């Protein structure tokens, strides 16, 4: 357990500003959460709730101001902060392909629990969250409520000191919502500090010791539920008039019995007023006075205030659809002031200056292993992916051998058949096209919030990327194996023995590994699986076709030859071909190794940098 400075609050936020381009999501937020309490951030869509949670969970760096969790700075001491927090994001970040149990086992290992401890905790949580019966079903078959519960369980594996819950009950039915509320209360009894966001005043009131109302990226009111409701008027009286003409008279009568100013309403025959007094007495008096004044009423009732009422009272207008964006010049000046007062503050170092400790190294290896195993499981659970991954190269083999084989024959080196020439090229082609899958897989993880969960955990930062590229390496070797099988069926064979054959596979796999890092970078940069795939094909298509994969470079026009000869695809295909057909070391091996080494040296740091700076 991490020891924090004595008396530091669980959360302290001072003047936090966060901008996304021209949108100011947080415009100078200040708040404090005492340890062991529940704090609710209440606000409409776009108010900045998620952004603040992401800052506190170390996923986003504020542009100005500072935020601390148990006295630790979320930017400078992000690693320590991650060890203390649990995060359940706005959208359930569960792995859809894995079962509920597998999700918990994976996250437990990544939280640094031992295998035995992980298993024990997973069973406990499955029972506690009523997921035991569905534990072995893939999470994609879960209902919304089950997903939420699994998501919450995943955040509780290590019993965090503070839990961030971003809209834990939005979209849930009343029963599931009550279950979440019960869990939240239990956690608080056990001493966990909770910061939750919600759009429902009722929820904030039900669960939280203190509530901050947030709008346009700033806190507009703060207090206990009762204090806030007192501002709104405790309860709301709704009066439906038989005639809109009576509105002003009704308003005067109701003011006399203690009601506040009516909320602005689009319907003149309806009055919605804060009712600060005891409900029953008020409604009796209101009804009597209205009758005495001969004002006809078709409906009269009390209800609890909603977020809309709070906003109407606090700001004079209902919450706008998108909180950020519309801001006055005075607001902007205030933000500038906050930013200037914190200029010169730190930023987390982009490149680590000290070498990792042995413990960190061991955890990096374990984490990468866990993520690799998870990605391989995805691959095994989706056999259709493997089938489609091999259909295309098989089609190329058949088309090229039987359609173009005759035409190309004349330009081949002496004594080499087209199928022997083609197959090593097909290996390279397979891994090159498959590299786009690295981008798609990573982009999907980003979209589904799985990466956010990884990033909020005290795990090795490199593990997510390494786990992805290593799993793709294993898959590539598998696909090459399959293509060798297909090759033998159409007359291909290795001519220089097993070791040379293995070397051919190794050189192609190494090239595929380097390509995976390029595509991981594409996914981290362009965002979105489809965009990543499209961007990938734009690069891969010309590279593969303008190379020696299908035909000897000598058959191409001169201007293309000069490009093709130095292309890493050509060099790798030539090296693999030489290993397959002749003994000895291929002449293009040095250049191939230089390409692979160079690509890795450039793209691994680029990926790690992008991953750390992601917003
Ligand atoms: N990564 C991002 N890039 C650009 N704009 C963003 C990003 N994240 C948030 N925003 C913008 O910042 C503002 C605050 O968004 P945020 O998600 O924090 O609101 P929220 O209160 O969580 O809303 P909701 O209730 O809809 O979840 C919005 O205008 C949103 O469009
Ligand atoms: Mg949100």
XYZ file of C-alpha atoms and ligand atoms in Angstrom:
647
model
C 0.000 0.000 0.000
C 1.232 3.462 -0.836
C 1.674 5.806 2.081
C 0.400 9.298 1.396
C 1.264 12.510 3.178
C -0.732 12.824 6.382
C -4.033 14.658 6.096
C -3.957 14.955 2.292
C -7.492 14.761 0.936
C -8.335 11.861 -1.363
C -8.617 14.282 -4.280
C -7.506 17.852 -4.609
C -8.093 19.696 -7.871
C -6.881 23.268 -8.296
C -7.575 25.407 -11.334
C -7.507 22.501 -13.761
C -7.878 23.536 -17.386
C -8.087 21.121 -20.297
C -8.553 22.095 -23.901
C -9.133 19.973 -26.984
C -8.313 22.220 -29.921
C -10.726 25.120 -29.669
C -12.975 23.332 -27.154
C -12.349 24.122 -23.510
C -13.528 21.002 -21.690
C -12.363 22.143 -18.234
C -12.170 25.842 -17.544
C -10.489 25.995 -14.150
C -11.991 23.388 -11.833
C -11.370 23.427 -8.077
C -12.593 20.737 -5.759
C -11.635 18.558 -2.849
C -12.821 15.097 -1.850
C -12.299 13.885 1.716
C -11.047 10.332 2.237
C -13.754 7.732 2.838
C -16.551 9.846 1.354
C -18.602 9.720 -1.822
C -18.350 12.744 -4.063
C -20.651 13.230 -7.039
C -19.916 15.337 -10.077
C -23.301 16.275 -11.460
C -23.588 17.773 -14.897
C -25.240 17.554 -18.315
C -23.725 16.131 -21.506
C -20.467 17.805 -22.413
C -20.044 19.477 -19.012
C -16.532 18.060 -18.625
C -17.207 15.206 -16.188
C -15.374 12.514 -18.146
C -12.496 14.853 -18.888
C -11.997 15.524 -15.183
C -12.169 11.818 -14.354
C -9.597 11.104 -17.071
C -7.273 13.735 -15.649
C -7.590 12.213 -12.177
C -7.088 8.688 -13.516
C -3.778 9.835 -15.134
C -5.132 9.347 -18.671
C -5.002 13.027 -19.618
C -2.563 15.749 -18.652
C -4.176 19.039 -17.677
C -3.075 22.107 -19.661
C -2.958 24.122 -16.458
C -3.647 23.736 -12.760
C -2.856 20.698 -10.675
C -4.596 17.585 -9.471
C -3.588 15.283 -6.650
C -4.835 11.916 -5.468
C -3.974 11.259 -1.825
C -1.404 14.016 -2.045
C 0.295 12.595 -5.139
C 0.452 14.643 -8.329
C -1.424 12.889 -11.151
C 1.178 13.937 -13.722
C 4.509 13.736 -11.934
C 3.604 10.753 -9.750
C 1.255 9.024 -12.170
C 2.715 5.587 -11.433
C 2.008 5.877 -7.701
C -1.449 7.296 -8.362
C -2.306 4.356 -10.634
C -1.552 1.946 -7.808
C -4.219 3.579 -5.667
C -7.081 4.003 -8.090
C -9.754 1.962 -9.782
C -11.501 3.310 -12.868
C -14.841 2.355 -14.325
C -15.119 4.527 -17.395
C -18.252 5.819 -19.031
C -18.394 2.967 -21.516
C -17.789 -0.541 -20.206
C -14.155 -1.372 -20.968
C -14.415 -5.123 -21.024
C -12.845 -7.465 -23.503
C -15.782 -8.679 -25.575
C -14.106 -11.802 -26.893
C -12.951 -13.069 -23.507
C -15.355 -14.519 -20.948
C -16.176 -12.697 -17.727
C -13.797 -14.900 -15.775
C -11.005 -14.452 -18.327
C -11.454 -10.687 -18.176
C -10.962 -10.707 -14.423
C -8.003 -13.101 -14.613
C -6.315 -10.907 -17.203
C -6.837 -7.636 -15.332
C -5.816 -9.259 -12.037
C -2.482 -10.332 -13.490
C -1.951 -6.896 -14.982
C -2.671 -5.326 -11.594
C 0.329 -7.326 -10.380
C -1.572 -9.912 -8.320
C -0.163 -13.422 -8.142
C -1.894 -16.149 -10.155
C -3.455 -17.711 -7.045
C -4.588 -14.371 -5.641
C -6.029 -13.360 -9.008
C -8.028 -16.575 -9.216
C -9.339 -16.168 -5.670
C -10.362 -12.539 -6.199
C -11.960 -13.330 -9.569
C -14.203 -16.012 -8.027
C -15.130 -13.710 -5.147
C -16.070 -10.883 -7.482
C -17.991 -13.130 -9.887
C -20.116 -14.279 -6.965
C -20.486 -10.788 -5.500
C -21.609 -9.333 -8.830
C -23.908 -12.251 -9.682
C -21.874 -13.188 -12.711
C -20.931 -16.704 -11.628
C -23.482 -18.357 -13.941
C -22.324 -16.355 -16.949
C -18.638 -16.454 -16.022
C -17.600 -18.626 -18.954
C -19.615 -16.914 -21.636
C -17.927 -14.328 -23.881
C -18.600 -10.836 -22.542
C -20.141 -9.810 -25.873
C -23.170 -11.960 -24.964
C -23.699 -10.020 -21.702
C -26.526 -7.559 -21.183
C -25.719 -3.896 -20.559
C -26.143 -4.361 -16.818
C -23.896 -7.441 -16.725
C -21.221 -5.614 -18.689
C -21.325 -2.724 -16.243
C -21.028 -5.134 -13.335
C -18.089 -6.915 -14.940
C -16.483 -3.562 -15.635
C -16.945 -2.532 -12.023
C -15.635 -5.885 -10.773
C -12.523 -5.416 -12.949
C -11.782 -2.150 -11.166
C -12.081 -3.756 -7.756
C -9.613 -6.619 -8.125
C -7.035 -4.857 -5.984
C -9.431 -3.086 -3.614
C -8.404 0.408 -4.715
C -8.268 3.245 -2.177
C -10.236 5.440 -4.527
C -12.651 4.459 -7.241
C -13.689 6.696 -10.130
C -17.084 5.801 -11.546
C -18.046 7.653 -14.697
C -21.840 7.543 -15.082
C -22.128 4.096 -13.536
C -25.871 3.761 -14.097
C -26.630 5.648 -17.311
C -28.702 3.403 -19.556
C -29.442 0.804 -16.873
C -32.906 -0.308 -15.828
C -34.046 0.478 -12.266
C -33.123 -2.987 -10.978
C -29.563 -2.903 -12.345
C -29.213 0.656 -11.128
C -30.212 -0.384 -7.615
C -27.671 -3.202 -7.720
C -24.931 -0.742 -8.598
C -26.065 1.569 -5.808
C -25.942 -1.312 -3.313
C -22.408 -2.153 -4.419
C -21.350 1.466 -4.113
C -22.677 1.623 -0.559
C -20.843 -1.571 0.375
C -17.593 -0.192 -0.995
C -17.989 2.954 1.030
C -18.634 0.921 4.165
C -15.341 -0.862 3.494
C -13.604 2.516 3.403
C -13.158 3.125 -0.330
C -13.332 6.759 -1.407
C -15.600 7.263 -4.379
C -15.836 9.913 -7.025
C -18.754 9.345 -9.350
C -20.227 11.341 -12.170
C -23.885 11.398 -12.999
C -26.557 13.301 -14.852
C -29.160 12.396 -12.246
C -29.622 14.597 -9.208
C -31.494 11.730 -7.570
C -28.471 9.457 -7.891
C -26.058 12.061 -6.575
C -28.408 12.756 -3.699
C -28.881 9.064 -2.937
C -25.202 8.159 -2.869
C -23.011 11.176 -2.308
C -21.904 13.037 0.789
C -21.052 16.033 -1.352
C -22.088 17.089 -4.822
C -20.443 19.477 -7.249
C -22.579 20.740 -10.108
C -20.414 21.161 -13.176
C -21.322 23.074 -16.308
C -19.224 24.375 -19.191
C -16.131 22.927 -17.543
C -16.487 24.720 -14.240
C -18.051 24.008 -10.872
C -21.137 26.213 -10.507
C -22.359 24.958 -7.147
C -21.140 22.644 -4.453
C -22.597 21.230 -1.271
C -24.508 18.356 0.251
C -27.598 17.086 -1.513
C -29.788 18.959 0.956
C -27.883 22.188 0.521
C -28.290 21.979 -3.221
C -31.926 21.099 -2.960
C -32.440 23.973 -0.585
C -31.088 26.226 -3.289
C -33.575 24.703 -5.677
C -36.304 24.553 -3.119
C -36.264 21.007 -1.775
C -39.256 19.937 -3.833
C -40.918 21.062 -6.975
C -44.590 21.935 -7.222
C -46.143 21.431 -10.625
C -49.452 23.038 -11.424
C -51.408 22.466 -14.609
C -53.858 25.315 -15.151
C -57.150 24.905 -16.983
C -56.497 28.245 -18.656
C -53.192 29.940 -19.481
C -54.869 33.301 -18.811
C -54.815 32.534 -15.096
C -51.046 32.159 -14.984
C -50.173 35.462 -13.305
C -52.922 35.175 -10.708
C -51.953 31.598 -9.903
C -48.346 32.639 -9.529
C -49.275 35.345 -7.016
C -51.452 32.934 -5.022
C -48.692 30.329 -4.892
C -46.052 32.904 -3.935
C -48.258 33.798 -0.977
C -48.113 30.206 0.288
C -44.301 30.150 0.012
C -43.449 28.959 -3.503
C -40.463 30.457 -5.319
C -40.188 31.995 -8.771
C -41.556 29.689 -11.482
C -39.057 28.100 -13.847
C -39.178 29.432 -17.391
C -41.516 27.161 -19.318
C -42.600 26.785 -22.894
C -46.154 26.068 -21.787
C -47.973 29.095 -20.360
C -50.666 26.873 -18.784
C -48.082 25.110 -16.596
C -46.244 26.394 -13.548
C -43.167 24.666 -12.128
C -42.056 26.235 -8.862
C -39.586 25.460 -6.111
C -41.455 24.485 -2.956
C -39.197 24.946 0.021
C -41.683 24.024 2.701
C -43.037 20.784 4.062
C -44.658 19.084 1.112
C -48.007 17.935 2.389
C -48.834 21.151 4.198
C -47.847 23.189 1.184
C -49.924 21.211 -1.238
C -52.964 21.460 1.039
C -52.596 25.222 1.348
C -51.868 25.680 -2.339
C -54.971 23.712 -3.297
C -57.136 25.632 -0.803
C -55.857 29.050 -1.897
C -56.224 28.251 -5.580
C -59.784 27.118 -4.972
C -60.521 30.237 -2.935
C -59.209 32.399 -5.799
C -61.377 30.356 -8.214
C -58.433 29.360 -10.336
C -59.217 26.098 -12.094
C -56.451 23.514 -11.935
C -56.410 20.217 -13.831
C -53.384 18.784 -12.080
C -51.389 19.606 -8.996
C -48.438 17.606 -7.721
C -45.128 17.567 -5.933
C -42.019 15.970 -7.302
C -38.327 15.813 -6.463
C -36.081 18.262 -8.292
C -34.127 17.010 -11.293
C -30.886 18.178 -12.808
C -32.943 20.485 -15.025
C -34.430 22.192 -11.960
C -30.990 22.655 -10.415
C -29.748 24.204 -13.619
C -32.752 26.416 -14.043
C -32.288 27.741 -10.545
C -28.506 28.073 -10.698
C -28.068 29.377 -14.207
C -31.522 30.522 -15.265
C -31.462 28.197 -18.247
C -31.699 24.456 -18.761
C -28.460 22.537 -19.314
C -27.318 22.931 -22.919
C -26.655 19.873 -25.082
C -22.954 20.531 -25.400
C -21.545 22.131 -22.311
C -18.279 23.249 -23.819
C -17.785 25.806 -26.515
C -19.944 28.802 -25.721
C -17.873 30.854 -23.376
C -17.725 34.550 -22.651
C -14.634 36.697 -23.033
C -14.557 37.120 -19.253
C -14.464 33.355 -18.820
C -11.592 33.092 -21.262
C -9.711 35.801 -19.400
C -10.217 33.876 -16.172
C -8.790 30.738 -17.761
C -5.817 32.655 -19.071
C -5.223 33.910 -15.602
C -5.246 30.388 -14.197
C -2.887 29.209 -16.898
C -0.431 32.017 -16.356
C -0.334 31.393 -12.659
C 0.858 27.864 -13.294
C 3.226 28.485 -16.171
C 6.519 26.725 -15.891
C 5.015 23.749 -14.193
C 6.282 20.335 -14.899
C 5.425 17.849 -17.513
C 6.071 14.133 -17.205
C 9.339 13.283 -18.920
C 8.659 11.864 -22.362
C 11.692 9.643 -22.329
C 12.648 7.770 -19.199
C 16.122 8.812 -18.158
C 16.931 6.081 -15.662
C 17.124 2.429 -16.661
C 14.203 0.286 -15.443
C 14.722 -1.613 -12.193
C 14.725 -5.407 -12.138
C 11.225 -5.430 -10.637
C 9.980 -3.133 -13.404
C 11.582 -5.334 -16.025
C 10.007 -8.448 -14.564
C 6.608 -6.784 -14.477
C 7.046 -5.549 -18.057
C 7.766 -9.104 -19.223
C 4.798 -10.561 -17.287
C 2.471 -7.816 -18.533
C 3.566 -8.230 -22.138
C 3.056 -12.000 -21.748
C -0.466 -11.527 -20.379
C -1.433 -9.119 -23.170
C 0.118 -11.390 -25.832
C -1.842 -14.367 -24.484
C -5.014 -12.296 -24.546
C -4.474 -11.251 -28.163
C -3.698 -14.818 -29.214
C -6.899 -15.929 -27.515
C -8.763 -13.402 -29.654
C -7.202 -14.949 -32.687
C -8.118 -18.500 -31.693
C -11.691 -17.481 -30.753
C -12.194 -15.968 -34.184
C -11.156 -18.755 -36.557
C -12.855 -16.896 -39.381
C -10.058 -14.317 -39.137
C -7.452 -17.019 -39.710
C -9.445 -18.407 -42.623
C -9.835 -15.020 -44.280
C -6.186 -14.241 -43.581
C -5.155 -17.255 -45.654
C -7.784 -17.210 -48.408
C -6.317 -14.123 -50.015
C -2.709 -15.403 -50.231
C -4.016 -18.771 -51.452
C -5.907 -16.983 -54.207
C -2.740 -15.116 -55.120
C -0.794 -18.382 -55.291
C -3.348 -19.997 -57.575
C -3.874 -16.923 -59.769
C -0.213 -16.160 -60.183
C 0.908 -19.754 -60.704
C -1.788 -20.663 -63.211
C -2.601 -17.309 -64.835
C 0.704 -15.422 -64.931
C 3.112 -18.323 -64.414
C 3.531 -18.969 -68.136
C 4.206 -15.322 -68.961
C 6.753 -14.852 -66.200
C 8.599 -18.133 -66.820
C 11.024 -16.687 -69.364
C 12.393 -14.041 -67.037
C 13.150 -16.326 -64.092
C 16.677 -17.302 -63.041
C 17.867 -20.510 -64.729
C 16.459 -23.746 -63.327
C 13.958 -22.041 -61.009
C 10.251 -22.854 -61.449
C 7.685 -20.076 -60.996
C 6.079 -21.762 -58.002
C 9.464 -21.968 -56.229
C 10.089 -18.323 -57.090
C 6.617 -17.223 -56.037
C 6.073 -18.908 -52.676
C 8.726 -17.057 -50.628
C 7.265 -13.863 -52.124
C 3.804 -14.971 -50.988
C 5.115 -15.397 -47.420
C 6.245 -11.774 -47.470
C 3.011 -10.660 -49.100
C 0.980 -12.466 -46.405
C 2.722 -10.808 -43.469
C 2.697 -7.432 -45.209
C -1.059 -7.431 -45.746
C -1.675 -8.962 -42.335
C 0.207 -6.099 -40.666
C -2.893 -3.969 -41.190
C -4.553 -6.326 -38.675
C -2.205 -4.969 -36.019
C -3.610 -1.535 -36.685
C -7.210 -2.773 -36.685
C -6.811 -4.731 -33.419
C -5.186 -1.835 -31.629
C -7.694 0.671 -33.017
C -10.558 -1.514 -31.763
C -9.029 -1.701 -28.301
C -8.717 2.071 -28.307
C -12.321 2.540 -29.422
C -13.710 0.129 -26.853
C -11.925 1.733 -23.927
C -9.794 -1.346 -23.192
C -6.640 0.674 -23.723
C -7.928 3.334 -21.321
C -8.280 0.704 -18.662
C -4.773 -0.596 -19.387
C -3.422 2.942 -19.193
C -5.080 3.602 -15.834
C -3.467 0.498 -14.347
C -0.047 0.225 -12.727
C 1.226 -1.934 -15.586
C 4.190 -1.555 -17.924
C 3.348 1.053 -20.556
C 5.100 -0.905 -23.284
C 3.131 -4.099 -22.580
C 0.040 -3.178 -24.602
C 2.062 -2.506 -27.751
C 4.486 -5.360 -27.247
C 1.620 -7.756 -26.491
C -0.072 -6.746 -29.726
C 2.988 -7.004 -31.969
C 4.212 -10.254 -30.393
C 0.803 -11.902 -30.847
C 0.846 -10.795 -34.471
C 4.308 -12.272 -34.838
C 3.032 -15.650 -33.628
C 0.039 -15.378 -35.956
C 2.301 -14.520 -38.891
C 4.438 -17.596 -38.288
C 1.236 -19.654 -38.255
C 0.096 -18.140 -41.540
C 3.487 -18.741 -43.142
C 3.190 -22.370 -41.977
C -0.176 -22.663 -43.670
C 1.163 -21.083 -46.856
C 4.022 -23.590 -46.876
C 1.372 -26.328 -46.779
C -0.492 -24.743 -49.693
C 2.803 -24.314 -51.542
C 3.688 -27.996 -51.221
C 0.234 -28.857 -52.599
C 0.927 -26.892 -55.804
C 4.493 -28.087 -56.319
C 6.667 -25.797 -54.175
C 9.495 -27.215 -52.071
C 12.446 -25.978 -50.004
C 15.648 -26.949 -51.797
C 18.319 -26.239 -49.192
C 17.305 -28.178 -46.091
C 15.421 -27.556 -42.879
C 17.751 -24.953 -41.352
C 17.664 -22.796 -44.479
C 13.876 -23.191 -44.552
C 13.626 -22.031 -40.931
C 15.893 -19.100 -41.743
C 13.537 -18.157 -44.601
C 10.582 -18.149 -42.218
C 12.562 -16.179 -39.612
C 13.561 -13.425 -42.014
C 9.973 -12.970 -43.207
C 8.634 -13.036 -39.623
C 11.188 -10.411 -38.558
C 10.080 -8.152 -41.400
C 6.426 -8.705 -40.403
C 7.283 -7.750 -36.823
C 8.808 -4.463 -37.977
C 5.725 -3.766 -40.116
C 3.489 -4.431 -37.082
C 5.157 -1.545 -35.248
C 4.590 0.762 -38.224
C 0.924 -0.145 -38.197
C 0.640 0.167 -34.434
C 1.851 3.721 -34.955
C -0.757 4.220 -37.683
C -3.518 3.046 -35.279
C -2.280 5.328 -32.502
C -2.188 8.249 -34.908
C -5.254 8.042 -37.147
C -7.773 6.542 -34.642
C -10.596 4.320 -35.776
C -10.260 0.803 -37.152
C -11.524 1.617 -40.627
C -9.248 4.622 -41.021
C -6.308 2.539 -39.814
C -7.086 -0.214 -42.322
C -7.540 2.252 -45.178
C -4.296 4.062 -44.335
C -2.517 0.715 -44.190
C -3.621 -0.440 -47.612
C -2.524 2.797 -49.246
C 1.035 2.014 -48.183
C 1.103 -1.748 -48.441
C -0.450 -2.196 -51.874
C 2.144 -0.316 -53.939
C 4.985 -1.618 -51.793
C 4.014 -5.246 -52.370
C 3.198 -4.999 -56.054
C 6.228 -2.859 -56.913
C 8.591 -5.494 -55.525
C 10.033 -8.875 -56.381
C 7.174 -10.647 -54.572
C 5.351 -11.786 -57.731
C 7.772 -11.142 -60.590
C 11.518 -10.530 -60.941
C 12.406 -6.836 -60.680
C 14.184 -7.089 -64.033
C 10.798 -7.352 -65.817
C 9.774 -3.871 -64.607
C 10.401 -0.544 -66.382
C 13.675 1.125 -65.455
C 12.209 3.935 -63.298
C 10.345 1.370 -61.182
C 13.349 -0.936 -60.893
C 15.416 1.648 -59.046
C 12.627 1.896 -56.456
C 11.926 -1.827 -56.272
C 15.527 -2.860 -55.801
C 15.886 -0.950 -52.527
C 12.375 -1.685 -51.280
C 12.400 -3.662 -48.012
C 9.716 -5.921 -49.485
C 11.993 -6.898 -52.381
C 15.007 -7.350 -50.130
C 13.074 -9.547 -47.698
C 11.506 -11.602 -50.511
C 14.931 -12.068 -52.110
C 16.462 -13.148 -48.809
C 13.638 -15.622 -48.135
C 13.899 -16.911 -51.710
C 17.622 -17.423 -51.450
C 17.211 -19.299 -48.132
C 14.506 -21.507 -49.674
C 16.324 -22.355 -52.871
C 20.071 -22.250 -52.251
C 22.483 -23.031 -49.417
C 24.473 -20.220 -47.780
C 23.746 -16.696 -46.650
C 21.583 -14.550 -48.985
C 23.288 -11.529 -50.531
C 20.374 -9.259 -49.532
C 20.431 -10.353 -45.878
C 22.522 -7.394 -44.651
C 20.246 -4.837 -46.271
C 17.139 -6.661 -45.053
C 18.484 -6.704 -41.494
C 19.310 -3.003 -41.783
C 15.732 -2.235 -42.868
C 14.186 -4.355 -40.104
C 16.524 -2.909 -37.455
C 16.013 0.626 -38.744
C 12.225 0.353 -38.810
C 12.163 -1.061 -35.274
C 14.563 1.605 -34.024
C 12.325 4.341 -35.417
C 8.838 2.998 -34.819
C 9.113 1.432 -31.352
C 10.068 4.755 -29.719
C 7.504 6.584 -31.875
C 4.754 4.192 -30.741
C 5.732 4.439 -27.079
C 5.790 8.218 -27.367
C 2.345 8.326 -29.006
C 0.951 5.899 -26.455
C 2.157 8.017 -23.553
C 0.898 11.244 -25.047
C -2.500 9.914 -26.030
C -5.522 11.980 -25.043
N -10.636 13.639 -26.886
C -11.383 14.718 -27.132
N -11.179 15.445 -28.253
C -11.918 16.549 -28.507
N -12.889 17.019 -27.718
C -13.148 16.347 -26.587
C -12.417 15.162 -26.238
N -12.890 14.716 -25.055
C -13.871 15.575 -24.690
N -14.019 16.552 -25.602
C -14.978 17.685 -25.515
O -14.878 18.251 -24.238
C -16.157 18.580 -23.718
C -16.381 17.858 -22.406
O -16.515 16.483 -22.671
P -16.711 15.386 -21.554
O -16.682 14.067 -22.238
O -15.753 15.612 -20.458
O -18.179 15.715 -21.043
P -19.108 14.857 -20.073
O -19.544 15.784 -19.002
O -18.443 13.618 -19.666
O -20.348 14.567 -21.017
P -21.271 13.239 -21.109
O -22.301 13.378 -20.043
O -21.886 13.369 -22.462
O -20.401 12.060 -20.964
C -17.152 18.211 -24.809
O -17.418 19.361 -25.556
C -16.415 17.215 -25.655
O -16.850 17.266 -26.984
Mg -18.828 11.674 -19.909
